[in-house]
mmCIF file of C-alpha atoms in Angstrom:
data_model
loop_
_atom_site.group_PDB
_atom_site.id
_atom_site.type_symbol
_atom_site.label_atom_id
_atom_site.label_comp_id
_atom_site.label_asym_id
_atom_site.label_seq_id
_atom_site.Cartn_x
_atom_site.Cartn_y
_atom_site.Cartn_z
ATOM 1 C CA UNK W 299 138.832 126.225 59.839
ATOM 2 C CA UNK W 300 135.716 124.625 58.387
ATOM 3 C CA UNK W 301 132.515 124.657 60.309
ATOM 4 C CA UNK W 302 132.052 120.919 59.977
ATOM 5 C CA UNK W 303 135.401 120.268 61.641
ATOM 6 C CA UNK W 304 134.222 122.012 64.800
ATOM 7 C CA UNK W 305 130.824 120.375 64.922
ATOM 8 C CA UNK W 306 131.548 116.770 64.039
ATOM 9 C CA UNK W 307 129.699 114.920 66.800
ATOM 10 C CA UNK W 308 126.037 114.417 66.094
ATOM 11 C CA UNK W 309 125.364 114.228 69.828
ATOM 12 C CA UNK W 310 126.570 116.493 72.606
ATOM 13 C CA UNK W 311 126.721 114.821 76.028
ATOM 14 C CA UNK W 312 126.429 117.061 79.062
ATOM 15 C CA UNK W 313 127.992 115.471 82.135
ATOM 16 C CA UNK W 314 126.250 116.511 85.322
ATOM 17 C CA UNK W 315 125.463 115.042 88.675
ATOM 18 C CA UNK W 316 122.033 114.016 87.416
ATOM 19 C CA UNK W 317 121.074 111.140 85.134
ATOM 20 C CA UNK W 318 122.849 111.407 81.752
ATOM 21 C CA UNK W 319 120.773 112.881 78.966
ATOM 22 C CA UNK W 320 121.512 113.367 75.281
ATOM 23 C CA UNK W 321 120.959 116.758 73.691
ATOM 24 C CA UNK W 322 120.487 116.638 69.939
ATOM 25 C CA UNK W 323 121.012 119.688 67.728
ATOM 26 C CA UNK W 324 117.992 120.875 65.863
ATOM 27 C CA UNK W 325 117.762 122.330 62.389
ATOM 28 C CA UNK W 326 119.918 125.446 61.767
ATOM 29 C CA UNK W 327 118.180 128.794 61.687
ATOM 30 C CA UNK W 328 119.887 131.770 60.056
ATOM 31 C CA UNK W 329 119.353 135.229 61.515
ATOM 32 C CA UNK W 330 121.358 138.436 60.826
ATOM 33 C CA UNK W 331 124.154 136.489 59.165
ATOM 34 C CA UNK W 332 124.470 134.117 62.131
ATOM 35 C CA UNK W 333 123.386 130.526 62.373
ATOM 36 C CA UNK W 334 121.459 129.192 65.333
ATOM 37 C CA UNK W 335 121.076 125.555 66.301
ATOM 38 C CA UNK W 336 118.334 124.875 68.823
ATOM 39 C CA UNK W 337 119.250 122.410 71.551
ATOM 40 C CA UNK W 338 116.464 120.917 73.609
ATOM 41 C CA UNK W 339 115.652 118.093 75.941
ATOM 42 C CA UNK W 340 112.499 116.483 77.165
ATOM 43 C CA UNK W 341 111.165 117.038 80.660
ATOM 44 C CA UNK W 342 113.221 115.404 83.350
ATOM 45 C CA UNK W 343 113.298 115.271 87.120
ATOM 46 C CA UNK W 344 116.058 116.989 89.094
ATOM 47 C CA UNK W 345 116.336 116.830 92.898
ATOM 48 C CA UNK W 346 112.636 116.228 93.458
ATOM 49 C CA UNK W 347 111.556 118.919 90.979
ATOM 50 C CA UNK W 348 110.170 118.412 87.541
ATOM 51 C CA UNK W 349 111.699 120.551 84.812
ATOM 52 C CA UNK W 350 109.194 120.993 82.052
ATOM 53 C CA UNK W 351 111.512 122.273 79.261
ATOM 54 C CA UNK W 352 115.166 123.139 78.947
ATOM 55 C CA UNK W 353 116.618 124.669 75.808
ATOM 56 C CA UNK W 354 119.689 126.415 74.472
ATOM 57 C CA UNK W 355 120.794 128.184 71.325
ATOM 58 C CA UNK W 356 123.961 127.095 69.557
ATOM 59 C CA UNK W 357 125.437 130.213 67.953
ATOM 60 C CA UNK W 358 127.787 129.804 65.006
ATOM 61 C CA UNK W 359 129.849 132.814 63.897
ATOM 62 C CA UNK W 360 132.522 132.988 61.181
ATOM 63 C CA UNK W 361 135.381 135.385 60.698
ATOM 64 C CA UNK W 362 138.701 135.248 58.774
ATOM 65 C CA UNK W 363 140.643 135.977 61.936
ATOM 66 C CA UNK W 364 139.133 133.698 64.493
ATOM 67 C CA UNK W 365 137.633 131.099 62.222
ATOM 68 C CA UNK W 366 134.385 129.586 63.304
ATOM 69 C CA UNK W 367 133.130 129.813 66.857
ATOM 70 C CA UNK W 368 130.400 127.891 68.599
ATOM 71 C CA UNK W 369 128.725 129.392 71.647
ATOM 72 C CA UNK W 370 125.892 127.904 73.664
ATOM 73 C CA UNK W 371 123.348 130.415 74.838
ATOM 74 C CA UNK W 372 120.883 128.924 77.338
ATOM 75 C CA UNK W 373 117.247 129.813 77.034
ATOM 76 C CA UNK W 374 116.549 130.611 80.661
ATOM 77 C CA UNK W 375 113.169 132.054 79.913
ATOM 78 C CA UNK W 376 111.907 128.659 78.766
ATOM 79 C CA UNK W 377 112.894 126.803 81.910
ATOM 80 C CA UNK W 378 109.761 126.172 83.930
ATOM 81 C CA UNK W 379 110.099 124.461 87.291
ATOM 82 C CA UNK W 380 107.267 122.679 89.000
ATOM 83 C CA UNK W 381 107.400 121.606 92.603
ATOM 84 C CA UNK W 382 106.093 118.189 93.473
ATOM 85 C CA UNK W 383 102.840 118.080 95.367
ATOM 86 C CA UNK W 384 103.241 117.582 99.071
ATOM 87 C CA UNK W 385 102.179 114.338 100.712
ATOM 88 C CA UNK W 386 100.150 116.131 103.412
ATOM 89 C CA UNK W 387 96.968 115.894 101.386
ATOM 90 C CA UNK W 388 97.402 112.129 100.912
ATOM 91 C CA UNK W 389 98.080 111.571 104.596
ATOM 92 C CA UNK W 390 95.022 113.661 105.465
ATOM 93 C CA UNK W 391 92.893 111.516 103.176
ATOM 94 C CA UNK W 392 94.213 108.305 104.677
ATOM 95 C CA UNK W 393 93.497 109.552 108.221
ATOM 96 C CA UNK W 394 89.981 110.543 107.238
ATOM 97 C CA UNK W 395 89.369 107.182 105.586
ATOM 98 C CA UNK W 396 90.717 105.360 108.635
ATOM 99 C CA UNK W 397 88.436 107.305 110.967
ATOM 100 C CA UNK W 398 85.428 106.707 108.710
ATOM 101 C CA UNK W 399 86.189 102.986 108.457
ATOM 102 C CA UNK W 400 86.590 102.630 112.227
ATOM 103 C CA UNK W 401 83.307 104.486 112.751
ATOM 104 C CA UNK W 402 81.419 102.183 110.385
ATOM 105 C CA UNK W 403 82.997 98.921 111.546
ATOM 106 C CA UNK W 404 82.513 99.758 115.230
ATOM 107 C CA UNK W 405 78.838 100.534 114.701
ATOM 108 C CA UNK W 406 78.260 97.387 112.672
ATOM 109 C CA UNK W 407 80.102 95.226 115.226
ATOM 110 C CA UNK W 408 77.781 96.004 118.140
ATOM 111 C CA UNK W 409 74.486 95.697 116.259
ATOM 112 C CA UNK W 410 74.341 91.846 116.368
ATOM 113 C CA UNK W 411 74.536 91.875 120.183
ATOM 114 C CA UNK W 412 71.691 94.366 120.487
ATOM 115 C CA UNK W 413 69.690 92.342 117.983
ATOM 116 C CA UNK W 414 70.119 89.145 120.013
ATOM 117 C CA UNK W 415 69.125 90.867 123.270
ATOM 118 C CA UNK W 416 65.984 92.330 121.688
ATOM 119 C CA UNK W 417 64.862 89.498 119.392
ATOM 120 C CA UNK W 418 65.838 86.458 121.483
ATOM 121 C CA UNK W 419 66.635 87.539 125.052
ATOM 122 C CA UNK W 420 66.170 84.048 126.541
ATOM 123 C CA UNK W 421 68.068 82.108 123.864
ATOM 124 C CA UNK W 422 71.221 80.219 124.806
ATOM 125 C CA UNK W 423 73.187 81.930 122.041
ATOM 126 C CA UNK W 424 72.252 85.339 123.443
ATOM 127 C CA UNK W 425 73.329 84.411 126.937
ATOM 128 C CA UNK W 426 76.690 83.046 125.821
ATOM 129 C CA UNK W 427 77.303 86.050 123.592
ATOM 130 C CA UNK W 428 76.606 88.528 126.355
ATOM 131 C CA UNK W 429 78.804 86.658 128.806
ATOM 132 C CA UNK W 430 81.803 86.961 126.491
ATOM 133 C CA UNK W 431 84.323 89.769 127.015
ATOM 134 C CA UNK W 432 85.699 89.636 123.458
ATOM 135 C CA UNK W 433 83.548 92.539 122.115
ATOM 136 C CA UNK W 434 84.790 94.875 124.841
ATOM 137 C CA UNK W 435 88.415 93.866 124.344
ATOM 138 C CA UNK W 436 88.164 94.490 120.586
ATOM 139 C CA UNK W 437 86.462 97.855 121.065
ATOM 140 C CA UNK W 438 88.976 98.792 123.743
ATOM 141 C CA UNK W 439 91.960 98.013 121.504
ATOM 142 C CA UNK W 440 90.395 99.918 118.606
ATOM 143 C CA UNK W 441 89.689 102.879 120.867
ATOM 144 C CA UNK W 442 93.260 102.910 122.189
ATOM 145 C CA UNK W 443 94.633 102.873 118.638
ATOM 146 C CA UNK W 444 92.415 105.738 117.481
ATOM 147 C CA UNK W 445 93.231 107.683 120.632
ATOM 148 C CA UNK W 446 96.928 107.253 119.880
ATOM 149 C CA UNK W 447 96.456 108.549 116.328
ATOM 150 C CA UNK W 448 94.393 111.532 117.464
ATOM 151 C CA UNK W 449 96.650 112.513 120.352
ATOM 152 C CA UNK W 450 98.512 115.799 119.918
ATOM 153 C CA UNK W 451 100.681 117.911 122.253
ATOM 154 C CA UNK W 452 97.683 120.237 122.725
ATOM 155 C CA UNK W 453 95.228 117.498 123.776
ATOM 156 C CA UNK W 454 95.842 117.818 127.500
ATOM 157 C CA UNK W 455 95.829 121.616 127.289
ATOM 158 C CA UNK W 456 92.456 121.571 125.492
ATOM 159 C CA UNK W 457 90.970 119.078 127.945
ATOM 160 C CA UNK W 458 92.074 120.997 131.050
ATOM 161 C CA UNK W 459 92.062 124.571 129.829
ATOM 162 C CA UNK W 460 90.817 126.216 133.002
ATOM 163 C CA UNK W 461 93.017 127.334 135.869
ATOM 164 C CA UNK W 462 91.414 124.673 138.072
ATOM 165 C CA UNK W 463 92.367 121.871 135.650
ATOM 166 C CA UNK W 464 88.755 121.219 134.721
ATOM 167 C CA UNK W 465 87.440 120.623 131.192
ATOM 168 C CA UNK W 466 85.802 123.570 129.466
ATOM 169 C CA UNK W 467 83.354 123.429 126.593
ATOM 170 C CA UNK W 468 85.309 125.590 124.083
ATOM 171 C CA UNK W 469 88.432 123.446 124.488
ATOM 172 C CA UNK W 470 86.485 120.205 124.139
ATOM 173 C CA UNK W 471 84.709 121.549 121.048
ATOM 174 C CA UNK W 472 88.028 122.465 119.458
ATOM 175 C CA UNK W 473 89.492 119.068 120.305
ATOM 176 C CA UNK W 474 86.553 117.237 118.710
ATOM 177 C CA UNK W 475 86.890 119.204 115.478
ATOM 178 C CA UNK W 476 89.188 116.399 114.284
ATOM 179 C CA UNK W 477 87.594 113.387 112.550
ATOM 180 C CA UNK W 478 90.042 111.030 114.243
ATOM 181 C CA UNK W 479 89.110 112.337 117.694
ATOM 182 C CA UNK W 480 85.417 112.002 116.873
ATOM 183 C CA UNK W 481 85.937 108.412 115.720
ATOM 184 C CA UNK W 482 87.748 107.519 118.953
ATOM 185 C CA UNK W 483 84.977 109.122 121.023
ATOM 186 C CA UNK W 484 82.355 107.182 119.075
ATOM 187 C CA UNK W 485 84.110 103.864 119.735
ATOM 188 C CA UNK W 486 84.331 104.869 123.400
ATOM 189 C CA UNK W 487 80.552 105.450 123.491
ATOM 190 C CA UNK W 488 79.815 102.163 121.704
ATOM 191 C CA UNK W 489 81.836 100.186 124.258
ATOM 192 C CA UNK W 490 80.249 101.923 127.261
ATOM 193 C CA UNK W 491 76.719 101.670 125.847
ATOM 194 C CA UNK W 492 77.090 97.968 125.081
ATOM 195 C CA UNK W 493 78.426 97.305 128.565
ATOM 196 C CA UNK W 494 75.481 99.164 130.120
ATOM 197 C CA UNK W 495 73.043 97.280 127.870
ATOM 198 C CA UNK W 496 74.559 93.985 129.005
ATOM 199 C CA UNK W 497 74.117 94.964 132.657
ATOM 200 C CA UNK W 498 70.479 95.831 131.989
ATOM 201 C CA UNK W 499 70.016 92.544 130.137
ATOM 202 C CA UNK W 500 71.508 90.401 132.918
ATOM 203 C CA UNK W 501 69.552 92.230 135.599
ATOM 204 C CA UNK W 502 66.360 91.662 133.648
ATOM 205 C CA UNK W 503 67.032 87.934 133.353
ATOM 206 C CA UNK W 504 67.841 87.653 137.041
ATOM 207 C CA UNK W 505 64.734 89.498 138.222
ATOM 208 C CA UNK W 506 62.441 88.421 135.364
ATOM 209 C CA UNK W 507 61.946 91.964 134.103
ATOM 210 C CA UNK W 508 61.269 93.035 130.515
ATOM 211 C CA UNK W 509 64.377 94.711 129.145
ATOM 212 C CA UNK W 510 63.863 94.917 125.382
ATOM 213 C CA UNK W 511 62.836 98.544 125.367
ATOM 214 C CA UNK W 512 65.578 99.546 127.812
ATOM 215 C CA UNK W 513 68.255 97.668 125.826
ATOM 216 C CA UNK W 514 67.094 99.369 122.631
ATOM 217 C CA UNK W 515 67.385 102.776 124.263
ATOM 218 C CA UNK W 516 70.898 101.944 125.493
ATOM 219 C CA UNK W 517 72.085 101.704 121.879
ATOM 220 C CA UNK W 518 71.796 105.444 121.203
ATOM 221 C CA UNK W 519 70.524 106.957 124.466
ATOM 222 C CA UNK W 520 72.346 104.994 127.143
ATOM 223 C CA UNK W 521 71.429 107.156 130.192
ATOM 224 C CA UNK W 522 67.775 107.120 129.137
ATOM 225 C CA UNK W 523 67.950 103.346 128.723
ATOM 226 C CA UNK W 524 69.304 102.952 132.252
ATOM 227 C CA UNK W 525 66.567 105.208 133.662
ATOM 228 C CA UNK W 526 64.000 103.239 131.659
ATOM 229 C CA UNK W 527 65.230 99.997 133.199
ATOM 230 C CA UNK W 528 65.126 101.432 136.732
ATOM 231 C CA UNK W 529 61.541 102.594 136.216
ATOM 232 C CA UNK W 530 60.550 99.295 134.629
ATOM 233 C CA UNK W 531 62.044 97.390 137.532
ATOM 234 C CA UNK W 532 60.221 99.560 140.091
ATOM 235 C CA UNK W 533 56.879 99.234 138.311
ATOM 236 C CA UNK W 534 57.290 95.484 137.918
ATOM 237 C CA UNK W 535 57.982 95.015 141.626
ATOM 238 C CA UNK W 536 55.087 97.282 142.540
ATOM 239 C CA UNK W 537 52.729 95.308 140.320
ATOM 240 C CA UNK W 538 54.008 92.009 141.732
ATOM 241 C CA UNK W 539 53.518 93.168 145.310
ATOM 242 C CA UNK W 540 50.021 94.384 144.482
ATOM 243 C CA UNK W 541 49.113 90.994 143.056
ATOM 244 C CA UNK W 542 50.487 89.244 146.116
ATOM 245 C CA UNK W 543 48.465 91.571 148.384
ATOM 246 C CA UNK W 544 45.245 90.792 146.629
#
């Protein structure tokens, strides 16, 4: 039997459960009286894994008894399998970017209100802006969303770690090691500080007390801003009563 009669097709199709690929025979290589045909395919993707290189040797042997034989010998040593990268890293990046964006947008959103209360406390625009509840609703919704994203099954356990169901510093520190939790806490502080600054502002307008310094302190040091307003109010009343007495 002639060798060409056994190897007529120029293409060998391998039928598998994966997408059909064509394996072409390479140039024959003769070694120890035997002919080798190298079969190879380009990299493909199988079941979520990328196969870098698959190859096989086509062995041709001739004898007067059995005629010509063709055997395919796979090259297992050349098969290199790469696992796809996990999507955890991408999701971590997206969570970090979301927390960073919420942090920046929340900070930028409250600055115009503080600016109006400090620069133009008696302007009509300032009064209408500080009477609106829209800023607190927006900050509240944003805080609730970030709290939902940062919530884990261990959140309650970390918040109330003691046997008396009271917060403890190590548990709170571990809970705030997450960027998402920090972003939600920052939005929480922005909403509370702005609300306290508005109360100081309205009280100053009602009692004709200077509040610019106290409002400014409420932006970053809210308790100090409240104390500053209480002291300012007491000093203003004391000075007014002194003037009336004289």
